[in-house]
mmCIF file of C-alpha atoms in Angstrom:
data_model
loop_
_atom_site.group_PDB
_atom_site.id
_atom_site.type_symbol
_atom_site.label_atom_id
_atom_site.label_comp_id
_atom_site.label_asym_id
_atom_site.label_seq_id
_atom_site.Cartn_x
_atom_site.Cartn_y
_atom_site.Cartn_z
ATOM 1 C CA UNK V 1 91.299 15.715 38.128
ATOM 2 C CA UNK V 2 87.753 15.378 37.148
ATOM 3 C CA UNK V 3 87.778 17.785 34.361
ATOM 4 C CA UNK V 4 91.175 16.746 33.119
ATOM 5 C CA UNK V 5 89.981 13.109 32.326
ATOM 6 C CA UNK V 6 86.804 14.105 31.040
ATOM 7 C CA UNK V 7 88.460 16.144 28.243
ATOM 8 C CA UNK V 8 91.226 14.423 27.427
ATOM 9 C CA UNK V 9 88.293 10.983 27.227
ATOM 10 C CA UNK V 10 86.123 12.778 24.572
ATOM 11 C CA UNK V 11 87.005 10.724 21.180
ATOM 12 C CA UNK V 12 86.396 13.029 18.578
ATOM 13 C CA UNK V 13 88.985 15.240 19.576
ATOM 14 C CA UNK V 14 91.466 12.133 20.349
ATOM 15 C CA UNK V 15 89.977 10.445 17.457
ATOM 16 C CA UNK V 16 91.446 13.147 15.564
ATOM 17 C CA UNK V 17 94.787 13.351 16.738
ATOM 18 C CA UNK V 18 95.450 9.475 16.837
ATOM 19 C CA UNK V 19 95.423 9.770 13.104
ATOM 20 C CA UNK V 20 98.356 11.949 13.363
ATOM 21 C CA UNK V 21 101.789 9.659 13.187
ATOM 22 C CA UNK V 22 104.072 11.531 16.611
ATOM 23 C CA UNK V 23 106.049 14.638 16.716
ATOM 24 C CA UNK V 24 108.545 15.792 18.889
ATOM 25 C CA UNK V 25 110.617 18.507 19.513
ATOM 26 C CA UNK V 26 113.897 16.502 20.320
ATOM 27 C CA UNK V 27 115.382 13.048 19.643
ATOM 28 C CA UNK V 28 114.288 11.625 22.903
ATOM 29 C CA UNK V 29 110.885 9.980 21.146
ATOM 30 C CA UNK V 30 112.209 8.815 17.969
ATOM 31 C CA UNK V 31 109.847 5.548 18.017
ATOM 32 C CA UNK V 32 106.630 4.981 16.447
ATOM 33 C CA UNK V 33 103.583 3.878 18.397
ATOM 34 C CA UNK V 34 100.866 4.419 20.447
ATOM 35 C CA UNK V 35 100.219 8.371 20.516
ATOM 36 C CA UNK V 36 100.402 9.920 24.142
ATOM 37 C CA UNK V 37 99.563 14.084 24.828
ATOM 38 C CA UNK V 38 101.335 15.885 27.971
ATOM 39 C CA UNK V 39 100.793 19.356 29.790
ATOM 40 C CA UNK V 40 102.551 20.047 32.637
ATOM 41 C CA UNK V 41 104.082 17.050 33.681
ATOM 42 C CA UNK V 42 100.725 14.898 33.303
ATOM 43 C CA UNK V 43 100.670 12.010 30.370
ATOM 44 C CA UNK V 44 97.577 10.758 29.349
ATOM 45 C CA UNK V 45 96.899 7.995 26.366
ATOM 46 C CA UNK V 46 94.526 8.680 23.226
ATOM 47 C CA UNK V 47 91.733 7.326 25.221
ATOM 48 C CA UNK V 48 92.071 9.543 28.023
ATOM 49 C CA UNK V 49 93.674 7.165 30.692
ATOM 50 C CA UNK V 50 96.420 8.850 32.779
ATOM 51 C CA UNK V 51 99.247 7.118 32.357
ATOM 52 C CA UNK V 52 101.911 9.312 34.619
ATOM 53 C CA UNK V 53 101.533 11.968 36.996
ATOM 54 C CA UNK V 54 105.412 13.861 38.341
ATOM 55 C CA UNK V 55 105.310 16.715 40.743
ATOM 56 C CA UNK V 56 106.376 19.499 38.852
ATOM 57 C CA UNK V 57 105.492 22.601 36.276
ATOM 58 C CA UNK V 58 107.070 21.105 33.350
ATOM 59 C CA UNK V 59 108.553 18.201 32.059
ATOM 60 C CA UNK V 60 110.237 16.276 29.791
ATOM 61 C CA UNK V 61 110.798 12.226 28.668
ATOM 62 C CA UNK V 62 114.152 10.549 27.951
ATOM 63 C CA UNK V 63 113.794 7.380 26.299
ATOM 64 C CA UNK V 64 115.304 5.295 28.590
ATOM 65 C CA UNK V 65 112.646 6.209 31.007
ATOM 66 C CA UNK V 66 114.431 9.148 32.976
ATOM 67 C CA UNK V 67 112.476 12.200 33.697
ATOM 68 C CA UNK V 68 113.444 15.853 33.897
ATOM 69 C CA UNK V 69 110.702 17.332 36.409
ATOM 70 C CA UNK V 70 111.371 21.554 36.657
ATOM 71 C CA UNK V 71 109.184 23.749 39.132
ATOM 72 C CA UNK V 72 109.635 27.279 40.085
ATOM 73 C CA UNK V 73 111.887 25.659 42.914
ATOM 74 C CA UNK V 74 113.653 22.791 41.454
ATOM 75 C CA UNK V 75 114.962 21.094 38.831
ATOM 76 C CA UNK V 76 115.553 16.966 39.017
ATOM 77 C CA UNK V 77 116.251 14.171 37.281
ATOM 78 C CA UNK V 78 113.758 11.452 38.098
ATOM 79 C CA UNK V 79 115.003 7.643 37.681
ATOM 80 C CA UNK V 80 113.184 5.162 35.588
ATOM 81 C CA UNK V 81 112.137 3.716 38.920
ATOM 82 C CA UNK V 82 110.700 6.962 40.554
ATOM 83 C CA UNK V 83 113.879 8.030 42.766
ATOM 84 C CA UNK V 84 115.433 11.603 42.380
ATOM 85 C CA UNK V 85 119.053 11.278 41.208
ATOM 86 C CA UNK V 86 119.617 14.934 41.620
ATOM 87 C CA UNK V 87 118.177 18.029 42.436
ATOM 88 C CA UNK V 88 119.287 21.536 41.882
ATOM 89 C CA UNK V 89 117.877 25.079 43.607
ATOM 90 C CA UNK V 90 116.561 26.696 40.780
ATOM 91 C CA UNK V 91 113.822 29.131 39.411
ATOM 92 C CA UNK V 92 112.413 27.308 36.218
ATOM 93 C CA UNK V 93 109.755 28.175 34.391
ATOM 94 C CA UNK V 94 107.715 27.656 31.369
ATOM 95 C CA UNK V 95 109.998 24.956 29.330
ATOM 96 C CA UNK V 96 112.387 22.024 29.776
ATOM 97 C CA UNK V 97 112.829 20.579 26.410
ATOM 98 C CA UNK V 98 115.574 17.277 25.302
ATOM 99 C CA UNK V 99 118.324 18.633 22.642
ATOM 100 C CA UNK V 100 120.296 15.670 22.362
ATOM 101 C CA UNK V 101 120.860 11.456 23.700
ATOM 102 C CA UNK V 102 122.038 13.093 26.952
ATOM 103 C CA UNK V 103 120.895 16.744 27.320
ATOM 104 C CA UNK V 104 118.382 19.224 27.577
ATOM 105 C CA UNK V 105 117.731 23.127 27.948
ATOM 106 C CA UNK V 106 115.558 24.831 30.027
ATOM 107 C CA UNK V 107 114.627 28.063 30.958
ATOM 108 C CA UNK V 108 115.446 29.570 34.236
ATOM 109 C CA UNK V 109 116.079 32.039 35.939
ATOM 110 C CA UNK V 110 118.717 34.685 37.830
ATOM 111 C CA UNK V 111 118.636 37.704 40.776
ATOM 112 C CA UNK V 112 120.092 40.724 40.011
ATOM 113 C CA UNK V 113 119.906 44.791 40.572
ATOM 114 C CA UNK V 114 119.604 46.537 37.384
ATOM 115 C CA UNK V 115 118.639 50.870 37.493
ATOM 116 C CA UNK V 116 118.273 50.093 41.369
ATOM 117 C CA UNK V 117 116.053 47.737 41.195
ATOM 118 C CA UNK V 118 115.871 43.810 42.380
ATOM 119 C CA UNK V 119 114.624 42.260 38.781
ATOM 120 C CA UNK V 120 114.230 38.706 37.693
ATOM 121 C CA UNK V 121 116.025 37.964 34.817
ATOM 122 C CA UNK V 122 115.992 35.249 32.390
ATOM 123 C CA UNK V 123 118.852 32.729 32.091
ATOM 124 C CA UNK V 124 118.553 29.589 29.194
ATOM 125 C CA UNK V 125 120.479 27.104 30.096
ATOM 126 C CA UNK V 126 121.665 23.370 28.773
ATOM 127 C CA UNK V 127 122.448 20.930 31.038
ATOM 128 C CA UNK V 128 123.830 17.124 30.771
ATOM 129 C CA UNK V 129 122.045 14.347 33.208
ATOM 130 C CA UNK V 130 124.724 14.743 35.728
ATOM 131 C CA UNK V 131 123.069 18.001 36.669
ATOM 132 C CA UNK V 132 125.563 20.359 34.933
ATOM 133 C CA UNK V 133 125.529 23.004 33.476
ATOM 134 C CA UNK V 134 127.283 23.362 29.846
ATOM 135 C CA UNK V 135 126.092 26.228 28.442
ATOM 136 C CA UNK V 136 124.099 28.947 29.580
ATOM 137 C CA UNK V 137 122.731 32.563 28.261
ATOM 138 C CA UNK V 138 121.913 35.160 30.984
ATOM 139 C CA UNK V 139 119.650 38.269 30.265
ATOM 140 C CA UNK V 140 121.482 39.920 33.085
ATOM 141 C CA UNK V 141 125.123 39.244 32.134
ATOM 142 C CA UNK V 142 124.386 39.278 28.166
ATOM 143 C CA UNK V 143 121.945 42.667 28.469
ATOM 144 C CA UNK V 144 124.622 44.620 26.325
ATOM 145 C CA UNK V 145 123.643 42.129 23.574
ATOM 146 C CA UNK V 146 119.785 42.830 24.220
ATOM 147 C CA UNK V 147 119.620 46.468 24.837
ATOM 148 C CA UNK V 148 120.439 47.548 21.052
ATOM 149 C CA UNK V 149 118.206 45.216 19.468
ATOM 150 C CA UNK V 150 115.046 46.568 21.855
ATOM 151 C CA UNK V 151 114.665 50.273 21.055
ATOM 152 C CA UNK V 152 110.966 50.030 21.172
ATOM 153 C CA UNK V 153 110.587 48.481 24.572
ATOM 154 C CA UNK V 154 113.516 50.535 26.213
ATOM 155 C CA UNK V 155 110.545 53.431 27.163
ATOM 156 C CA UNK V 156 108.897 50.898 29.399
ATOM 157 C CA UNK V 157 112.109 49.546 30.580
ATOM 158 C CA UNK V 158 113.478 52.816 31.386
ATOM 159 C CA UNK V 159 110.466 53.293 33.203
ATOM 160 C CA UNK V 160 109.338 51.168 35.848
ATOM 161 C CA UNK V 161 110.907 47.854 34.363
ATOM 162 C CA UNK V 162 108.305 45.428 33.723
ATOM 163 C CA UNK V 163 105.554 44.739 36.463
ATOM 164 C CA UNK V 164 103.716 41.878 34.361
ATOM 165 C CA UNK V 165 103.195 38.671 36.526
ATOM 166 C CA UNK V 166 102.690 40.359 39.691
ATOM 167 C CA UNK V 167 100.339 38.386 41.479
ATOM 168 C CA UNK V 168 100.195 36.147 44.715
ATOM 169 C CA UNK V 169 101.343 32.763 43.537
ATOM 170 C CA UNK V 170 103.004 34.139 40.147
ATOM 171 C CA UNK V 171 106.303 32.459 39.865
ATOM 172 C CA UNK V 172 108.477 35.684 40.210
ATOM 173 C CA UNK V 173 106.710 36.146 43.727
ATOM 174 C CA UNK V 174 109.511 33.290 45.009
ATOM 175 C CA UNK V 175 111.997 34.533 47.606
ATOM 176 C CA UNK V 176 115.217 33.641 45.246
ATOM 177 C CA UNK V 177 117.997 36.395 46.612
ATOM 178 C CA UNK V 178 120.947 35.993 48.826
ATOM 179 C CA UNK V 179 119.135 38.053 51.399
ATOM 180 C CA UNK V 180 115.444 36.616 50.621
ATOM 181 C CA UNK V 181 114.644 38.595 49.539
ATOM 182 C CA UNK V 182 110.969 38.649 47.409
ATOM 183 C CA UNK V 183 111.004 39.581 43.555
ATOM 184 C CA UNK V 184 107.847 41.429 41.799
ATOM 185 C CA UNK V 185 109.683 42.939 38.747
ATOM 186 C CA UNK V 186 111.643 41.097 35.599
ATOM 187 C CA UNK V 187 113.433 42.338 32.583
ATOM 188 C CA UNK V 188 112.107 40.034 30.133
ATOM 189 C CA UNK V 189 110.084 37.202 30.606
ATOM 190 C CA UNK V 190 111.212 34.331 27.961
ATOM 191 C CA UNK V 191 108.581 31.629 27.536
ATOM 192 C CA UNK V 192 109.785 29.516 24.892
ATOM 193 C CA UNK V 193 112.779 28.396 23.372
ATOM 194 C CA UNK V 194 113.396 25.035 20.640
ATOM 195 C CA UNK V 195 116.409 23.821 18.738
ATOM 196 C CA UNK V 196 116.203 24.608 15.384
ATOM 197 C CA UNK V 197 115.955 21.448 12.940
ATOM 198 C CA UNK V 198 117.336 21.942 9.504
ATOM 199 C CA UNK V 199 115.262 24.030 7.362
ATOM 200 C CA UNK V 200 114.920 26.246 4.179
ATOM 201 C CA UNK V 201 117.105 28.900 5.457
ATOM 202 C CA UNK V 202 119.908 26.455 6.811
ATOM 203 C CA UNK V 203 122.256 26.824 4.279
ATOM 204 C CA UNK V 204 121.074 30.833 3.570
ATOM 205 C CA UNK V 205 121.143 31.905 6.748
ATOM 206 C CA UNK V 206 123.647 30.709 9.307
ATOM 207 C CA UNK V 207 121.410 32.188 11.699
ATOM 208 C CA UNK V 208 118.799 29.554 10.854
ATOM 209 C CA UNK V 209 121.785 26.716 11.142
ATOM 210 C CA UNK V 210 120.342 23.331 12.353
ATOM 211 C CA UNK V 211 121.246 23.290 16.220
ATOM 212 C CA UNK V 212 121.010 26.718 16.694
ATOM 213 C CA UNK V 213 118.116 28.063 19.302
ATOM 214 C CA UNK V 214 115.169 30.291 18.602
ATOM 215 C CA UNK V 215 113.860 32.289 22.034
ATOM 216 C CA UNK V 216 111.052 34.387 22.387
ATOM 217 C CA UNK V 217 111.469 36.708 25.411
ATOM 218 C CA UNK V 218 108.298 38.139 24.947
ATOM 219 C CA UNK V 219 108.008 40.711 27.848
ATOM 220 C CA UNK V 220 110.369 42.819 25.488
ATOM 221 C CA UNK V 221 108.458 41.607 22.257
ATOM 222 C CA UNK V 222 112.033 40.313 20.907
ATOM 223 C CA UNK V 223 112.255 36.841 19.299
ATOM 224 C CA UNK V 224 116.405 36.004 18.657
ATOM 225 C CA UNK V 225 118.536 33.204 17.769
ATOM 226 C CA UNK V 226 121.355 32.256 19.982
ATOM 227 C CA UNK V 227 124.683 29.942 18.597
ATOM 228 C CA UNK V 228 124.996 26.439 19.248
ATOM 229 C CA UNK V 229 126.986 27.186 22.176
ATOM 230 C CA UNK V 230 124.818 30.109 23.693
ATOM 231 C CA UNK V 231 126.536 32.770 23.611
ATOM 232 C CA UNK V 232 126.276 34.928 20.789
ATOM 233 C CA UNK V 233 123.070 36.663 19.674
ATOM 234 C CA UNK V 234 123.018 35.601 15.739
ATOM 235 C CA UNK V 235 119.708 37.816 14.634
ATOM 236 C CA UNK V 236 116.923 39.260 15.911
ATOM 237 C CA UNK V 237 113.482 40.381 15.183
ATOM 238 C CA UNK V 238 111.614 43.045 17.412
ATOM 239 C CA UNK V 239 107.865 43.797 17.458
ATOM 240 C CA UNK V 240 106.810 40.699 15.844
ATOM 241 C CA UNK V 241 103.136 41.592 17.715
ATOM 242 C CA UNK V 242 102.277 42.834 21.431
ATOM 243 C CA UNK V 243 102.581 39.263 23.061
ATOM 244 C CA UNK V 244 102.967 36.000 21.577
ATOM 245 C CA UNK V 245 104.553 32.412 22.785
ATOM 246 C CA UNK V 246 105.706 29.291 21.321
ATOM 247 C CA UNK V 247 108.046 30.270 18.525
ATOM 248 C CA UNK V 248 109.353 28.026 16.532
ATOM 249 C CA UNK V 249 111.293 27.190 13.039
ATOM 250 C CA UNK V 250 109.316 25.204 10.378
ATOM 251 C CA UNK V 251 110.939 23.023 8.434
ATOM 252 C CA UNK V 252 110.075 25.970 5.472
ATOM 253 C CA UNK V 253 112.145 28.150 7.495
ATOM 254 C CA UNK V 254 109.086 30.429 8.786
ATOM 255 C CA UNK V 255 108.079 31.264 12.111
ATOM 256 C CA UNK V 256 104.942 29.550 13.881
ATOM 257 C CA UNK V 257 103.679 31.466 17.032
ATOM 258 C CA UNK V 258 100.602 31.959 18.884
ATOM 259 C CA UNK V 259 99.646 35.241 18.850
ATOM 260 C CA UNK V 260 97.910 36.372 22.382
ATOM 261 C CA UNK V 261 96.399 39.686 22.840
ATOM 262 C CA UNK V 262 96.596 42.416 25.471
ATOM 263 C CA UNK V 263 93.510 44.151 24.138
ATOM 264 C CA UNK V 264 89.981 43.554 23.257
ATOM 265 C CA UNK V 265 91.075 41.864 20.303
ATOM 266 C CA UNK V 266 91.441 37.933 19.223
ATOM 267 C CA UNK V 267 94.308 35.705 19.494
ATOM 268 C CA UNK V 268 95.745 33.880 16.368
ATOM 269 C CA UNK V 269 97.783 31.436 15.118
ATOM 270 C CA UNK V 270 100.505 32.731 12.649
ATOM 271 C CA UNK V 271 103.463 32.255 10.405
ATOM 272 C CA UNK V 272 106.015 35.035 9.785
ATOM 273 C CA UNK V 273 108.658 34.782 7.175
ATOM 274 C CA UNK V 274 111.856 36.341 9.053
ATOM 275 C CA UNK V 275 113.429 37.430 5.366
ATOM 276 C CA UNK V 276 110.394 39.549 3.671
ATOM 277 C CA UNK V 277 108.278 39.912 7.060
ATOM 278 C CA UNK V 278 105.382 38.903 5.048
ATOM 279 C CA UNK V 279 102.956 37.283 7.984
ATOM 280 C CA UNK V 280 100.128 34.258 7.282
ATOM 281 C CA UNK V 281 96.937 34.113 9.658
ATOM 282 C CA UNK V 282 96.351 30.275 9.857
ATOM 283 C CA UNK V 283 94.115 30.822 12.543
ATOM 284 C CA UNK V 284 92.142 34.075 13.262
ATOM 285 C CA UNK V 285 90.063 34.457 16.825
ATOM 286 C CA UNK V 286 86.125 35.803 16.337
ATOM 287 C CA UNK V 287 83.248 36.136 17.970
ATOM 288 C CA UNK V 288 82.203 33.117 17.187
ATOM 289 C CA UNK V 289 85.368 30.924 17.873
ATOM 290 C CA UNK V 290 86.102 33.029 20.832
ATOM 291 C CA UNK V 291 89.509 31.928 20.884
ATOM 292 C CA UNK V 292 91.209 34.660 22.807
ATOM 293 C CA UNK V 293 93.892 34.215 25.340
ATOM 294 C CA UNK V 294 95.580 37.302 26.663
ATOM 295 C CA UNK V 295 98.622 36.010 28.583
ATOM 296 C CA UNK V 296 99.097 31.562 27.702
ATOM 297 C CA UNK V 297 99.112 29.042 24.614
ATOM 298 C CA UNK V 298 100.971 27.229 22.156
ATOM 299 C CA UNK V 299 100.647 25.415 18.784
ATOM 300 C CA UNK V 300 102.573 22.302 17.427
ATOM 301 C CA UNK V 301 102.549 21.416 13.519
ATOM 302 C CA UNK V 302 101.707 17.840 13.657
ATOM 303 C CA UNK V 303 102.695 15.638 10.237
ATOM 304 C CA UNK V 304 99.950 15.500 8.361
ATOM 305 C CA UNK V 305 99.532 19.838 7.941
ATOM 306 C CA UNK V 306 96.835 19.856 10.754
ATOM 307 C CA UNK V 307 97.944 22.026 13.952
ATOM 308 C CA UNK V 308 97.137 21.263 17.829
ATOM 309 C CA UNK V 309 96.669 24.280 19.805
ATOM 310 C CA UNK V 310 96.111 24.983 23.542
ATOM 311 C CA UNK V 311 94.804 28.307 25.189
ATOM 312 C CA UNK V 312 94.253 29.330 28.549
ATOM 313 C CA UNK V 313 92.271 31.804 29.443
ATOM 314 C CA UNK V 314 90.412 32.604 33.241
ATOM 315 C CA UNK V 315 87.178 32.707 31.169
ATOM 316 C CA UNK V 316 87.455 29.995 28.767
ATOM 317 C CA UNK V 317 89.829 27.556 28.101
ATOM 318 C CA UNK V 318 90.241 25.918 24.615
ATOM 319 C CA UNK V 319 92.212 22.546 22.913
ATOM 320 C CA UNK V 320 92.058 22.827 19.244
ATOM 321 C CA UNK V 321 92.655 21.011 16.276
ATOM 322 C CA UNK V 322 92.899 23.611 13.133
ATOM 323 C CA UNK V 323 93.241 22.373 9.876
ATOM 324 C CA UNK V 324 96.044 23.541 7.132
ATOM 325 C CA UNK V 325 93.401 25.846 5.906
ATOM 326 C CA UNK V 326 92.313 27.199 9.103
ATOM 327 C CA UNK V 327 89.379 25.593 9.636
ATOM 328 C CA UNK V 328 88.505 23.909 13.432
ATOM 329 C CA UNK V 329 88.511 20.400 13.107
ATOM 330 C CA UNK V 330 87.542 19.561 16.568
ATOM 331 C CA UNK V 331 87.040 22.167 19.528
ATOM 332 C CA UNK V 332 86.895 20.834 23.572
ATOM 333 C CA UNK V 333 86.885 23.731 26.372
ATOM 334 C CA UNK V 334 88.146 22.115 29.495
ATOM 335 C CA UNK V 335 86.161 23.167 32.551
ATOM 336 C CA UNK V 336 87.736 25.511 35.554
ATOM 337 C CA UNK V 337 91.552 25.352 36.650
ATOM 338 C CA UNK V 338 91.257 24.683 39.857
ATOM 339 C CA UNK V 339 94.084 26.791 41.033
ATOM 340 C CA UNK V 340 95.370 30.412 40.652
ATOM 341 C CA UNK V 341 98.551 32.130 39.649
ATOM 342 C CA UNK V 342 101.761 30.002 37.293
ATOM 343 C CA UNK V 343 101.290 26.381 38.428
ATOM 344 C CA UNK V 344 97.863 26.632 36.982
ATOM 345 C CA UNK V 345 96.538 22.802 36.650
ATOM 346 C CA UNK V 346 95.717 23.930 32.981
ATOM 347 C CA UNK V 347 96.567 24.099 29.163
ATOM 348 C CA UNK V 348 99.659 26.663 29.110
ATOM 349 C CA UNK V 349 101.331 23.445 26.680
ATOM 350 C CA UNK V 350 99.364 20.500 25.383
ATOM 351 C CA UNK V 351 101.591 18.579 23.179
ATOM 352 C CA UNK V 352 101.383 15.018 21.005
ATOM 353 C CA UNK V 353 104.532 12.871 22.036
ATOM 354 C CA UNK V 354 105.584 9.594 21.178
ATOM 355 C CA UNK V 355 106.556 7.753 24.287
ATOM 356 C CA UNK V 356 106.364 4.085 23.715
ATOM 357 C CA UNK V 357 110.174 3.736 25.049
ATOM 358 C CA UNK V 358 110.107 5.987 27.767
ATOM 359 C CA UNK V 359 106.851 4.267 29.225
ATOM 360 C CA UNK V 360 108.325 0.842 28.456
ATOM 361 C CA UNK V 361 111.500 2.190 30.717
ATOM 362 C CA UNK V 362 109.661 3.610 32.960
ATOM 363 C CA UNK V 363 108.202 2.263 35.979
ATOM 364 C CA UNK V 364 104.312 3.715 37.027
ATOM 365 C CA UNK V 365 104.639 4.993 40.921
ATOM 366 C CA UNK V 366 100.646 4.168 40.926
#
């Protein structure tokens, strides 16, 4: 906790940011006010205070001051008050994100044998705040979609599957089967997925359709577009780079990402046009920077053209601030993690939210 309120307390970075008017994914945070930042399911205020604490991975706000707290066990709905409405078994990782007044998607995940062998697969699924679910894509049941559109990765499919994330404490190490039993293998491993908001391509490209979703299942380097409803693949794009996370549709219709690295190489931050391919480097890694990150990060566009990004890295962890020409506006490396494996106590998402109505709504538990 020490290191986490020593970073997020250093002005110039907050200074910074503050200037920024809010941005957020989904409707839940339409007001204006104060400017809060999140990462896991921590909220702290521009001057560094923490302002709420939920046990869980990843989170998201409702306005009315519910909660939607999702581990690698659970998902809940937390009341404004601090009691759990509801809770359902199930594998979630990476994102829970608000689509609309009264619902949200998440990814999760689902058992199954595939080639003989026990794999994780991942499953993206909307649910209402009753706890059910409406609508739901699932790598396992829709892999006769996926298959054609990944001829590059099929050679390490068809080899051993995918062995990534194999650690002690990694979340597909979680006894999830029938029979218990535990999983070390997945097909695919999805780590973001957003809504699209209307944008250049709307009216083009159905594919690009406001309320359409954009995934990135990056363990088979394929970034796709599911329906409204998902359960149609509407396009596709393979190979976009080795490993990247946090794709999303700008408003200009272009793909923001940021671009990790399995090699000796740097990360980046990029844009990719999905019609002509043609790619823009906002952000490069260097030896001087030294913003690398082989397996965690993400970016958000805030209003005014300036970018926040967050790495993780064992060695060095980074929060950024990178200007619309690429240059670092402010730089803060947060100290060690304190923990191994998924549930790192770290930077996998730092995002700006508005949350002046949820916090009005919603009551402190300390």
């Amino acid at each position: 906790m020490k290191w986490f309120l020593l970073f997020f307390s250093i002005s110039s970075l907050i200074g910074i940011l503050s200037s920024c008017s809010s941005f957020r994914s989904g409707p839940f945070a339409a007001s204006k006010g104060e400017d809060f930042f999140s990462y896991n399911c921590k909220i702290v205020n521009k001057s560094g205070k923490l302002i709420r604490l939920f046990k869980g991975d990843v989170c998201d706000y409702f306005n009315d001051g519910h909660v939607i707290v999702a581990s690698q066990k659970n998902l809940s709905l937390v009341s404004p008050s601090g009691g759990v409405l509801w809770t359902k078994n199930i594998n979630c990782h990476h994102m829970v994100r608000g689509t609309d007044i009264d619902q949200f998607i998440v990814l999760n995940s689902s058992f199954n044998t595939w080639d003989r062998t026990f794999l994780r697969f991942d499953r993206v699924s909307i649910f209402n705040l009753k706890g059910d679910e409406i609508n739901y894509f699932d790598f396992f049941e829709s892999r006769d979609q996926l298959l054609p559109l990944i001829k590059n990765s099929l050679k390490y499919l068809d080899r051993a599957t995918y062995k990534t994330l194999q650690q002690p404490g990694d979340f597909l190490n979680v006894e999830r089967s029938e029979k218990f039993r535990p999983v070390f293998y997945e097909f695919s491993h999805a780590n973001s997925v957003y809504k699209i908001s209307a944008n250049r391509l709307s009216k083009k490209n159905p594919a690009f359709a406001e309320g359409n979703y954009i995934v990135n299942a990056a363990g088979i380097n394929l970034v796709f577009i599911l329906d409204k409803n998902l359960k149609k693949v509407l396009w596709s794009l393979e190979s976009v780079s080795d490993f990247i996370h946090d794709v999303q549709v700008t408003p200009e219709g272009e793909l923001l990402y940021f671009n990790n690295t399995f090699d000796s190489s740097y990360s980046s931050i990029e844009l990719l046009d999905p019609i002509s391919l043609r790619r823009t480097i906002l952000f490069n890694g260097n030896a001087e920077n030294k913003f690398r990150a082989e397996s965690q990060g993400s970016v958000q566009r805030l209003p005014n053209g300036n970018y926040l990004v967050s790495k993780f890295d064992p060695r060095e962890s980074q929060v950024l601030v990178i200007g619309e020409k690429g240059q670092i506006i402010a730089t803060r490396y947060p100290k060690s993690m304190g923990s191994t494996g998924y549930n790192l106590d770290g930077l996998q998402e730092v995002k700006k939210l508005d949350l002046e109505l949820f916090l009005k709504n919603n009551k402190p538990l300390f």
